[in-house]
């Protein structure tokens, strides 16, 4: 019957698996299977980054420097938490951030208006 196994069948399978030709056949099967798998399911990662200036041509060198300065101001504000200079650093960061956001928006709009 289908699905019924006996000790005799299990013993026969054990002797078949232990034969060297079975190991060779299985290794060929596995290598063919892995070759086909890697051929048809290519594992590539598309590298897209929000920091890539080539994806954002409106980001100029000056805007990149402004972005770095904004990051520096943010780090200074975060490190000054709980000190007297916290409000000063907070105001400096938020003021610069709003100006920078306006510059980025203007550069973005100008870039696409010229296209």
JSON list of C-alpha atoms in Angstrom, two decimals, residues 52-106:
[
{"chain": "A", "resi": 52, "resn": "UNK", "atom": "CA", "xyz": [23.35, 59.93, -2.68]},
{"chain": "A", "resi": 53, "resn": "UNK", "atom": "CA", "xyz": [23.74, 63.30, -4.36]},
{"chain": "A", "resi": 54, "resn": "UNK", "atom": "CA", "xyz": [23.53, 61.71, -7.81]},
{"chain": "A", "resi": 55, "resn": "UNK", "atom": "CA", "xyz": [19.87, 60.91, -7.12]},
{"chain": "A", "resi": 56, "resn": "UNK", "atom": "CA", "xyz": [19.27, 64.52, -6.06]},
{"chain": "A", "resi": 57, "resn": "UNK", "atom": "CA", "xyz": [20.95, 66.85, -8.56]},
{"chain": "A", "resi": 58, "resn": "UNK", "atom": "CA", "xyz": [19.54, 69.94, -6.83]},
{"chain": "A", "resi": 59, "resn": "UNK", "atom": "CA", "xyz": [21.85, 69.32, -3.85]},
{"chain": "A", "resi": 60, "resn": "UNK", "atom": "CA", "xyz": [24.88, 71.49, -4.51]},
{"chain": "A", "resi": 61, "resn": "UNK", "atom": "CA", "xyz": [28.19, 71.43, -2.68]},
{"chain": "A", "resi": 62, "resn": "UNK", "atom": "CA", "xyz": [27.10, 74.45, -0.64]},
{"chain": "A", "resi": 63, "resn": "UNK", "atom": "CA", "xyz": [23.84, 72.71, 0.37]},
{"chain": "A", "resi": 64, "resn": "UNK", "atom": "CA", "xyz": [25.80, 69.60, 1.35]},
{"chain": "A", "resi": 65, "resn": "UNK", "atom": "CA", "xyz": [27.98, 71.75, 3.62]},
{"chain": "A", "resi": 66, "resn": "UNK", "atom": "CA", "xyz": [24.85, 73.34, 5.09]},
{"chain": "A", "resi": 67, "resn": "UNK", "atom": "CA", "xyz": [23.48, 69.87, 5.77]},
{"chain": "A", "resi": 68, "resn": "UNK", "atom": "CA", "xyz": [26.68, 68.95, 7.59]},
{"chain": "A", "resi": 69, "resn": "UNK", "atom": "CA", "xyz": [26.47, 72.14, 9.68]},
{"chain": "A", "resi": 70, "resn": "UNK", "atom": "CA", "xyz": [22.83, 71.34, 10.54]},
{"chain": "A", "resi": 71, "resn": "UNK", "atom": "CA", "xyz": [23.89, 67.87, 11.68]},
{"chain": "A", "resi": 72, "resn": "UNK", "atom": "CA", "xyz": [26.64, 69.37, 13.81]},
{"chain": "A", "resi": 73, "resn": "UNK", "atom": "CA", "xyz": [24.18, 71.78, 15.43]},
{"chain": "A", "resi": 74, "resn": "UNK", "atom": "CA", "xyz": [21.81, 68.90, 16.11]},
{"chain": "A", "resi": 75, "resn": "UNK", "atom": "CA", "xyz": [24.55, 66.85, 17.78]},
{"chain": "A", "resi": 76, "resn": "UNK", "atom": "CA", "xyz": [25.55, 69.87, 19.86]},
{"chain": "A", "resi": 77, "resn": "UNK", "atom": "CA", "xyz": [21.93, 70.35, 20.96]},
{"chain": "A", "resi": 78, "resn": "UNK", "atom": "CA", "xyz": [21.52, 66.64, 21.82]},
{"chain": "A", "resi": 79, "resn": "UNK", "atom": "CA", "xyz": [24.73, 66.57, 23.85]},
{"chain": "A", "resi": 80, "resn": "UNK", "atom": "CA", "xyz": [23.78, 69.72, 25.78]},
{"chain": "A", "resi": 81, "resn": "UNK", "atom": "CA", "xyz": [20.58, 68.26, 27.26]},
{"chain": "A", "resi": 82, "resn": "UNK", "atom": "CA", "xyz": [20.17, 69.20, 30.90]},
{"chain": "A", "resi": 83, "resn": "UNK", "atom": "CA", "xyz": [22.75, 72.00, 30.81]},
{"chain": "A", "resi": 84, "resn": "UNK", "atom": "CA", "xyz": [22.38, 75.76, 30.74]},
{"chain": "A", "resi": 85, "resn": "UNK", "atom": "CA", "xyz": [23.39, 75.89, 27.09]},
{"chain": "A", "resi": 86, "resn": "UNK", "atom": "CA", "xyz": [20.52, 73.61, 26.05]},
{"chain": "A", "resi": 87, "resn": "UNK", "atom": "CA", "xyz": [18.09, 76.39, 25.09]},
{"chain": "A", "resi": 88, "resn": "UNK", "atom": "CA", "xyz": [20.81, 78.24, 23.22]},
{"chain": "A", "resi": 89, "resn": "UNK", "atom": "CA", "xyz": [21.78, 75.13, 21.24]},
{"chain": "A", "resi": 90, "resn": "UNK", "atom": "CA", "xyz": [18.10, 74.28, 20.70]},
{"chain": "A", "resi": 91, "resn": "UNK", "atom": "CA", "xyz": [17.35, 77.71, 19.26]},
{"chain": "A", "resi": 92, "resn": "UNK", "atom": "CA", "xyz": [20.42, 77.65, 17.03]},
{"chain": "A", "resi": 93, "resn": "UNK", "atom": "CA", "xyz": [19.52, 74.23, 15.64]},
{"chain": "A", "resi": 94, "resn": "UNK", "atom": "CA", "xyz": [15.84, 75.00, 15.04]},
{"chain": "A", "resi": 95, "resn": "UNK", "atom": "CA", "xyz": [16.57, 78.35, 13.40]},
{"chain": "A", "resi": 96, "resn": "UNK", "atom": "CA", "xyz": [19.19, 76.82, 11.10]},
{"chain": "A", "resi": 97, "resn": "UNK", "atom": "CA", "xyz": [16.93, 73.86, 10.35]},
{"chain": "A", "resi": 98, "resn": "UNK", "atom": "CA", "xyz": [14.05, 76.05, 9.20]},
{"chain": "A", "resi": 99, "resn": "UNK", "atom": "CA", "xyz": [16.34, 78.15, 6.99]},
{"chain": "A", "resi": 100, "resn": "UNK", "atom": "CA", "xyz": [17.95, 75.01, 5.56]},
{"chain": "A", "resi": 101, "resn": "UNK", "atom": "CA", "xyz": [14.55, 73.45, 4.85]},
{"chain": "A", "resi": 102, "resn": "UNK", "atom": "CA", "xyz": [13.55, 76.57, 2.90]},
{"chain": "A", "resi": 103, "resn": "UNK", "atom": "CA", "xyz": [16.80, 76.47, 0.92]},
{"chain": "A", "resi": 104, "resn": "UNK", "atom": "CA", "xyz": [16.33, 72.81, 0.02]},
{"chain": "A", "resi": 105, "resn": "UNK", "atom": "CA", "xyz": [12.73, 73.40, -1.04]},
{"chain": "A", "resi": 106, "resn": "UNK", "atom": "CA", "xyz": [13.73, 76.38, -3.19]}
]
